[in-house]
GROMACS .gro file of C-alpha atoms in nm:
model
  179
    1GLN     CA    1  -0.009   0.012  -0.013
    2GLY     CA    2   0.086   0.356  -0.043
    3ILE     CA    3   0.051   0.677  -0.301
    4ILE     CA    4   0.249   0.756  -0.639
    5LEU     CA    5   0.244   1.157  -0.641
    6PRO     CA    6   0.205   1.227  -0.984
    7GLN     CA    7   0.385   1.585  -1.070
    8CYS     CA    8   0.592   1.651  -0.810
    9GLU     CA    9   0.833   1.991  -0.846
   10SER     CA   10   0.936   2.000  -0.568
   11LYS     CA   11   1.085   1.918  -0.139
   12SER     CA   12   0.767   2.030   0.025
   13ASP     CA   13   0.567   1.803  -0.224
   14VAL     CA   14   0.731   1.468  -0.127
   15GLU     CA   15   0.733   1.627   0.272
   16ARG     CA   16   0.388   1.610   0.202
   17ILE     CA   17   0.335   1.292   0.081
   18VAL     CA   18   0.510   1.133   0.321
   19GLU     CA   19   0.327   1.329   0.612
   20ALA     CA   20   0.015   1.209   0.484
   21VAL     CA   21   0.131   0.849   0.417
   22LYS     CA   22   0.358   0.756   0.767
   23PHE     CA   23   0.270   0.733   1.081
   24PRO     CA   24   0.511   0.937   1.382
   25PRO     CA   25   0.705   0.946   1.413
   26LEU     CA   26   0.767   0.955   1.001
   27GLY     CA   27   0.444   1.180   0.941
   28LYS     CA   28   0.101   1.332   1.045
   29ARG     CA   29  -0.128   1.022   0.940
   30GLY     CA   30  -0.431   0.998   1.204
   31LEU     CA   31  -0.378   0.648   1.427
   32ALA     CA   32  -0.775   0.642   1.501
   33GLY     CA   33  -0.884   0.280   1.417
   34GLU     CA   34  -0.929   0.243   1.065
   35ARG     CA   35  -0.920  -0.049   0.801
   36TRP     CA   36  -0.525  -0.040   0.820
   37ASN     CA   37  -0.569  -0.140   1.203
   38ASN     CA   38  -0.850  -0.393   1.166
   39TRP     CA   39  -1.141  -0.124   1.303
   40GLY     CA   40  -0.895  -0.057   1.594
   41LEU     CA   41  -0.934  -0.418   1.734
   42GLY     CA   42  -0.551  -0.450   1.671
   43GLY     CA   43  -0.485  -0.797   1.528
   44GLU     CA   44  -0.186  -1.016   1.475
   45GLY     CA   45  -0.051  -0.934   1.836
   46LEU     CA   46   0.049  -0.611   1.771
   47THR     CA   47   0.048  -0.306   1.970
   48LEU     CA   48  -0.100   0.001   1.814
   49ALA     CA   49   0.255   0.123   1.811
   50GLU     CA   50   0.435  -0.187   1.658
   51ARG     CA   51   0.136  -0.189   1.386
   52ALA     CA   52   0.201   0.164   1.276
   53ARG     CA   53   0.553   0.079   1.292
   54VAL     CA   54   0.484  -0.219   1.068
   55SER     CA   55   0.311   0.016   0.822
   56ASN     CA   56   0.566   0.237   0.828
   57GLU     CA   57   0.797  -0.041   0.690
   58ASN     CA   58   0.566  -0.149   0.438
   59SER     CA   59   0.395   0.154   0.314
   60ILE     CA   60   0.549   0.285  -0.078
   61VAL     CA   61   0.600   0.638  -0.118
   62ALA     CA   62   0.654   0.716  -0.493
   63VAL     CA   63   0.650   1.041  -0.716
   64ILE     CA   64   0.611   1.110  -1.046
   65ILE     CA   65   0.892   1.378  -1.228
   66GLU     CA   66   0.686   1.483  -1.555
   67ASN     CA   67   0.826   1.865  -1.625
   68GLN     CA   68   1.162   2.075  -1.620
   69ALA     CA   69   1.059   2.185  -1.260
   70GLY     CA   70   1.054   1.875  -1.119
   71ILE     CA   71   1.383   1.749  -1.319
   72ASP     CA   72   1.497   2.107  -1.193
   73ASN     CA   73   1.429   2.014  -0.826
   74LEU     CA   74   1.516   1.673  -0.865
   75SER     CA   75   1.823   1.688  -0.590
   76GLU     CA   76   1.635   1.807  -0.317
   77ILE     CA   77   1.341   1.548  -0.371
   78LEU     CA   78   1.566   1.272  -0.366
   79SER     CA   79   1.711   1.388  -0.069
   80VAL     CA   80   1.383   1.287   0.101
   81ASP     CA   81   1.478   0.918   0.294
   82GLU     CA   82   1.129   0.799   0.285
   83ILE     CA   83   1.051   0.768  -0.088
   84ASP     CA   84   1.091   0.472  -0.231
   85PHE     CA   85   1.083   0.498  -0.587
   86VAL     CA   86   1.086   0.784  -0.812
   87PHE     CA   87   0.942   0.734  -1.205
   88VAL     CA   88   0.991   0.934  -1.519
   89ALA     CA   89   0.678   0.963  -1.683
   90PRO     CA   90   0.821   1.000  -2.057
   91THR     CA   91   0.443   1.135  -2.247
   92ASP     CA   92   0.374   1.440  -2.019
   93LEU     CA   93   0.808   1.520  -1.963
   94SER     CA   94   0.804   1.474  -2.395
   95SER     CA   95   0.522   1.776  -2.405
   96ASN     CA   96   0.728   1.935  -2.130
   97MET     CA   97   1.027   1.935  -2.336
   98GLY     CA   98   0.813   2.011  -2.642
   99TYR     CA   99   0.790   1.650  -2.838
  100PRO     CA  100   0.433   1.609  -2.732
  101GLY     CA  101   0.393   1.224  -2.681
  102ASP     CA  102   0.723   1.144  -2.898
  103ILE     CA  103   0.824   0.941  -2.574
  104ARG     CA  104   1.157   0.745  -2.825
  105HIS     CA  105   1.257   1.111  -2.891
  106PRO     CA  106   1.635   1.122  -2.903
  107GLU     CA  107   1.615   1.443  -2.672
  108VAL     CA  108   1.352   1.253  -2.461
  109ILE     CA  109   1.530   0.910  -2.423
  110ALA     CA  110   1.857   1.145  -2.346
  111LYS     CA  111   1.730   1.325  -1.998
  112ILE     CA  112   1.536   1.007  -1.889
  113GLU     CA  113   1.853   0.806  -1.930
  114VAL     CA  114   2.057   1.112  -1.724
  115ILE     CA  115   1.794   1.120  -1.460
  116GLY     CA  116   1.737   0.723  -1.383
  117GLU     CA  117   2.103   0.797  -1.325
  118ARG     CA  118   2.073   1.029  -1.090
  119ILE     CA  119   1.769   0.826  -0.889
  120ARG     CA  120   1.995   0.544  -0.864
  121GLU     CA  121   2.292   0.775  -0.742
  122ALA     CA  122   2.027   0.858  -0.450
  123ASN     CA  123   2.019   0.502  -0.415
  124LYS     CA  124   1.632   0.500  -0.497
  125SER     CA  125   1.489   0.322  -0.752
  126ALA     CA  126   1.426   0.447  -1.030
  127GLY     CA  127   1.046   0.367  -1.227
  128MET     CA  128   0.951   0.380  -1.665
  129LEU     CA  129   0.696   0.362  -1.893
  130ALA     CA  130   0.743   0.012  -2.063
  131LEU     CA  131   0.475  -0.040  -2.448
  132SER     CA  132   0.710  -0.296  -2.570
  133VAL     CA  133   0.917  -0.548  -2.484
  134GLN     CA  134   1.150  -0.408  -2.657
  135ASP     CA  135   1.075  -0.093  -2.436
  136TYR     CA  136   1.122  -0.285  -2.080
  137SER     CA  137   1.461  -0.429  -2.196
  138TYR     CA  138   1.601  -0.058  -2.293
  139TRP     CA  139   1.535   0.029  -1.917
  140ARG     CA  140   1.603  -0.246  -1.796
  141LYS     CA  141   1.908  -0.267  -1.922
  142ARG     CA  142   1.968   0.162  -1.819
  143GLY     CA  143   1.904   0.051  -1.441
  144PHE     CA  144   1.504   0.147  -1.396
  145GLN     CA  145   1.372  -0.150  -1.184
  146VAL     CA  146   0.981  -0.060  -1.139
  147MET     CA  147   0.857  -0.094  -1.504
  148CYS     CA  148   0.490  -0.025  -1.589
  149CYS     CA  149   0.325  -0.172  -1.845
  150VAL     CA  150  -0.015  -0.031  -1.962
  151ALA     CA  151  -0.285  -0.249  -2.000
  152HIS     CA  152  -0.456  -0.101  -2.335
  153THR     CA  153  -0.145  -0.211  -2.512
  154MET     CA  154  -0.146  -0.513  -2.341
  155PHE     CA  155  -0.471  -0.620  -2.497
  156ILE     CA  156  -0.432  -0.466  -2.812
  157ASP     CA  157  -0.129  -0.685  -2.853
  158GLY     CA  158  -0.248  -0.960  -2.769
  159ALA     CA  159  -0.540  -0.961  -2.973
  160LYS     CA  160  -0.315  -0.866  -3.298
  161GLY     CA  161  -0.111  -1.187  -3.197
  162ILE     CA  162  -0.428  -1.422  -3.205
  163MET     CA  163  -0.590  -1.296  -3.480
  164GLU     CA  164  -0.279  -1.303  -3.690
  165GLY     CA  165  -0.220  -1.662  -3.515
  166ILE     CA  166  -0.592  -1.742  -3.693
  167SER     CA  167  -0.513  -1.595  -4.004
  168ASP     CA  168  -0.173  -1.787  -4.048
  169TYR     CA  169  -0.362  -2.119  -3.930
  170GLU     CA  170  -0.665  -1.997  -4.221
  171ASN     CA  171  -0.447  -1.933  -4.467
  172SER     CA  172  -0.243  -2.259  -4.434
  173HIS     CA  173  -0.595  -2.433  -4.445
  174THR     CA  174  -0.805  -2.283  -4.749
  175ASN     CA  175  -0.934  -2.617  -4.879
  176LEU     CA  176  -1.120  -2.718  -4.490
  177LEU     CA  177  -1.326  -2.411  -4.587
  178THR     CA  178  -1.413  -2.526  -4.903
  179ILE     CA  179  -1.793  -2.627  -4.904
   0.00000   0.00000   0.00000
């Protein structure tokens, strides 16, 4: 469980998210009996303080860098210890760079590679979009660890593969269709 903050542009953006996601002493999330604490009934033999500690250890705080402001403040953003990963959003970044939707433009790719290096140098995990197996392998080879695959792309590719397979079969067995 956790949260991914889109359009992260500053350290204060991250700090506000940490405050909302993490329990004291790391954040300001309330300790009232909510679902995370079995509706105030505790459970699993843990005290409320222990459950808050376990929740803090297992909740994810991530941010998305989508524009130049986020890049300009990346060092400050990465200085927040509680960030688990930083995702680079290539579509919005490409638009912000003047290449709307051209996520494979050489300048966009180069900028993402530099961002990824900076994220890894800060000992954080870098995330990226993979619209194909080629995208996946390209970014994994460059150290990106959190990969987002888009469901509709997988469905379309899967449907195309099925239709191609059906077409290949039917084309190689046309005599079966003769009446």
